[in-house]
Amino acid sequence: SSGINAEYGGAQKLLDFSQKLDINLLDNVIKTMYHGTGPQQKAAQEVLVKLHNHPDAWQRVDLILEFSTNQETKHYALQILSSVIKTRWKVLPREQCKGVKTFIVGLIIKLSSDADSREKEKVFLNKLNIVLIEIVKQEWPRNWPTFISEIVGSSKTNENLCRNNMLILKLLR
């Protein structure tokens, strides 16, 4: 339909880092990529690949995770973050690394502390746990020597958090 084509001119806006990120537009482009067909799907995929590969895309992950309600969009954001952790973590400024680490840990604690959200967001929480392990592999022991004591200490907070922490420790193998 012409509405979707017009939207794809707009999809290019996602690549303009001088503008505020339009979460609704990103959600729509993601939906088109996963559920669309033909030229619209191809256009959506091209924009998303360019966005994923943009050197500053990872700096928008926190906004995406916080404001998108689409699980596929959140997964896409974690993929961006994951590739930055694997390929560029060591060259990022330490303050930015600490910020990412603190953000991910906070999100995991928030989602896993409550039984309802832990169950509802199970897949997303598992992906967050995997991203945390990628960070731990880069940071521990040199830059995060307290990781083990922190995870053990936070497990005393509540049973739900403890359960998730056990999953995180299992992923460390």
CSV table of C-alpha atoms in Angstrom, one decimal:
chain,number,residue,atom,x,y,z
A,1,SER,CA,0.0,0.0,0.0
A,2,SER,CA,1.1,3.6,-0.5
A,3,GLY,CA,0.9,4.3,3.2
A,4,ILE,CA,3.7,1.8,3.8
A,5,ASN,CA,5.8,3.2,0.9
A,6,ALA,CA,5.5,6.7,2.3
A,7,GLU,CA,6.5,5.4,5.7
A,8,TYR,CA,9.7,4.1,4.2
A,9,GLY,CA,10.9,7.5,3.2
A,10,GLY,CA,10.4,8.2,6.8
A,11,ALA,CA,12.3,5.0,7.8
A,12,GLN,CA,15.5,6.8,6.6
A,13,LYS,CA,14.9,9.2,9.5
A,14,LEU,CA,16.1,6.4,11.8
A,15,LEU,CA,19.6,6.8,10.3
A,16,ASP,CA,19.7,10.5,11.2
A,17,PHE,CA,21.5,10.7,14.5
A,18,SER,CA,21.0,14.4,14.8
A,19,GLN,CA,17.3,13.8,15.4
A,20,LYS,CA,15.6,12.3,18.4
A,21,LEU,CA,14.9,8.6,17.8
A,22,ASP,CA,11.3,7.9,16.8
A,23,ILE,CA,10.5,4.7,18.7
A,24,ASN,CA,7.1,4.2,17.0
A,25,LEU,CA,8.7,4.5,13.6
A,26,LEU,CA,11.4,1.9,14.6
A,27,ASP,CA,8.7,-0.4,15.9
A,28,ASN,CA,6.8,-0.1,12.6
A,29,VAL,CA,9.9,-0.8,10.5
A,30,ILE,CA,10.7,-3.8,12.7
A,31,LYS,CA,7.2,-5.1,12.3
A,32,THR,CA,7.5,-4.7,8.5
A,33,MET,CA,10.8,-6.5,8.5
A,34,TYR,CA,9.4,-9.5,10.4
A,35,HIS,CA,5.8,-9.6,9.1
A,36,GLY,CA,5.9,-7.7,5.8
A,37,THR,CA,6.5,-8.9,2.3
A,38,GLY,CA,8.1,-7.8,-0.9
A,39,PRO,CA,9.7,-4.4,-1.4
A,40,GLN,CA,8.5,-3.0,1.9
A,41,GLN,CA,10.2,-5.8,3.8
A,42,LYS,CA,13.4,-5.4,1.8
A,43,ALA,CA,13.4,-1.7,2.4
A,44,ALA,CA,12.8,-2.2,6.1
A,45,GLN,CA,15.6,-4.8,6.3
A,46,GLU,CA,18.0,-2.4,4.5
A,47,VAL,CA,17.3,0.4,7.0
A,48,LEU,CA,17.7,-1.9,10.0
A,49,VAL,CA,21.0,-3.3,8.7
A,50,LYS,CA,22.3,0.2,8.2
A,51,LEU,CA,21.1,1.3,11.7
A,52,HIS,CA,22.6,-1.9,13.3
A,53,ASN,CA,25.9,-1.1,11.7
A,54,HIS,CA,26.0,2.6,12.5
A,55,PRO,CA,28.8,3.2,15.0
A,56,ASP,CA,26.6,5.2,17.4
A,57,ALA,CA,23.5,2.9,17.2
A,58,TRP,CA,24.4,1.3,20.5
A,59,GLN,CA,23.9,4.7,22.3
A,60,ARG,CA,20.2,4.4,21.5
A,61,VAL,CA,19.7,1.0,22.9
A,62,ASP,CA,18.7,2.2,26.4
A,63,LEU,CA,15.9,4.4,24.9
A,64,ILE,CA,14.7,1.5,22.7
A,65,LEU,CA,14.6,-0.9,25.7
A,66,GLU,CA,12.9,1.6,27.9
A,67,PHE,CA,10.2,2.9,25.5
A,68,SER,CA,9.5,0.3,22.9
A,69,THR,CA,6.7,-2.1,23.8
A,70,ASN,CA,7.5,-4.5,20.9
A,71,GLN,CA,9.6,-7.5,21.9
A,72,GLU,CA,11.1,-7.8,18.4
A,73,THR,CA,12.3,-4.2,18.6
A,74,LYS,CA,13.8,-4.9,22.1
A,75,HIS,CA,15.5,-8.0,20.7
A,76,TYR,CA,16.9,-6.0,17.8
A,77,ALA,CA,18.3,-3.4,20.3
A,78,LEU,CA,20.0,-6.2,22.3
A,79,GLN,CA,21.6,-7.5,19.1
A,80,ILE,CA,23.1,-4.0,18.5
A,81,LEU,CA,24.4,-3.9,22.0
A,82,SER,CA,25.7,-7.5,21.8
A,83,SER,CA,27.8,-6.8,18.7
A,84,VAL,CA,29.3,-3.6,20.3
A,85,ILE,CA,30.2,-5.6,23.4
A,86,LYS,CA,31.8,-8.3,21.3
A,87,THR,CA,33.7,-6.1,18.8
A,88,ARG,CA,34.2,-2.6,20.3
A,89,TRP,CA,34.0,-2.9,24.1
A,90,LYS,CA,37.7,-2.6,24.8
A,91,VAL,CA,37.9,0.7,22.8
A,92,LEU,CA,34.8,2.4,24.4
A,93,PRO,CA,35.5,4.9,27.1
A,94,ARG,CA,35.4,3.3,30.5
A,95,GLU,CA,32.6,5.6,31.7
A,96,GLN,CA,30.4,4.4,28.8
A,97,CYS,CA,31.2,0.8,29.6
A,98,LYS,CA,30.2,1.4,33.2
A,99,GLY,CA,27.0,3.1,32.1
A,100,VAL,CA,26.0,0.2,29.9
A,101,LYS,CA,26.8,-2.4,32.6
A,102,THR,CA,24.8,-0.4,35.2
A,103,PHE,CA,21.9,-0.1,32.9
A,104,ILE,CA,21.8,-3.8,32.0
A,105,VAL,CA,22.2,-4.9,35.6
A,106,GLY,CA,19.4,-2.5,36.7
A,107,LEU,CA,17.1,-3.8,34.0
A,108,ILE,CA,17.7,-7.4,34.9
A,109,ILE,CA,17.1,-6.6,38.6
A,110,LYS,CA,13.9,-4.8,37.8
A,111,LEU,CA,12.5,-7.5,35.6
A,112,SER,CA,13.7,-10.5,37.7
A,113,SER,CA,12.7,-9.2,41.1
A,114,ASP,CA,9.0,-9.5,40.4
A,115,ALA,CA,7.5,-13.0,39.6
A,116,ASP,CA,4.9,-11.6,37.2
A,117,SER,CA,7.2,-9.5,35.1
A,118,ARG,CA,9.8,-12.3,35.2
A,119,GLU,CA,7.3,-14.7,33.8
A,120,LYS,CA,5.8,-12.2,31.3
A,121,GLU,CA,9.2,-11.0,30.1
A,122,LYS,CA,11.0,-14.4,30.3
A,123,VAL,CA,12.5,-14.4,26.8
A,124,PHE,CA,13.6,-10.8,27.0
A,125,LEU,CA,15.1,-11.4,30.4
A,126,ASN,CA,17.0,-14.4,29.1
A,127,LYS,CA,18.4,-12.3,26.3
A,128,LEU,CA,19.4,-9.6,28.9
A,129,ASN,CA,21.1,-12.3,30.9
A,130,ILE,CA,23.1,-13.3,27.9
A,131,VAL,CA,24.2,-9.7,27.2
A,132,LEU,CA,25.3,-9.4,30.8
A,133,ILE,CA,27.4,-12.6,30.4
A,134,GLU,CA,29.0,-11.0,27.3
A,135,ILE,CA,29.9,-7.9,29.5
A,136,VAL,CA,31.2,-10.2,32.3
A,137,LYS,CA,33.5,-11.9,29.8
A,138,GLN,CA,34.9,-8.6,28.8
A,139,GLU,CA,35.1,-7.1,32.3
A,140,TRP,CA,35.8,-9.9,34.8
A,141,PRO,CA,38.1,-10.1,36.7
A,142,ARG,CA,40.2,-7.1,35.8
A,143,ASN,CA,37.5,-4.4,35.5
A,144,TRP,CA,34.8,-6.0,37.6
A,145,PRO,CA,36.5,-8.1,40.3
A,146,THR,CA,33.4,-7.9,42.5
A,147,PHE,CA,31.0,-9.5,40.0
A,148,ILE,CA,30.7,-12.8,41.9
A,149,SER,CA,30.2,-11.2,45.3
A,150,GLU,CA,27.7,-8.8,43.9
A,151,ILE,CA,25.6,-11.5,42.3
A,152,VAL,CA,25.8,-13.6,45.5
A,153,GLY,CA,24.9,-10.6,47.6
A,154,SER,CA,22.0,-9.5,45.4
A,155,SER,CA,20.6,-13.1,45.5
A,156,LYS,CA,19.7,-12.5,49.2
A,157,THR,CA,17.3,-9.7,48.1
A,158,ASN,CA,14.5,-12.0,47.1
A,159,GLU,CA,13.8,-15.4,45.7
A,160,ASN,CA,12.9,-14.3,42.2
A,161,LEU,CA,16.1,-12.4,41.8
A,162,CYS,CA,18.0,-15.3,43.3
A,163,ARG,CA,16.5,-17.7,40.7
A,164,ASN,CA,17.5,-15.4,37.8
A,165,ASN,CA,21.0,-15.0,39.3
A,166,MET,CA,21.3,-18.8,39.3
A,167,LEU,CA,20.4,-18.8,35.5
A,168,ILE,CA,23.1,-16.1,35.0
A,169,LEU,CA,25.7,-18.2,36.8
A,170,LYS,CA,24.7,-21.2,34.7
A,171,LEU,CA,25.3,-19.2,31.5
A,172,LEU,CA,28.9,-18.5,32.7
A,173,ARG,CA,30.0,-22.1,32.0
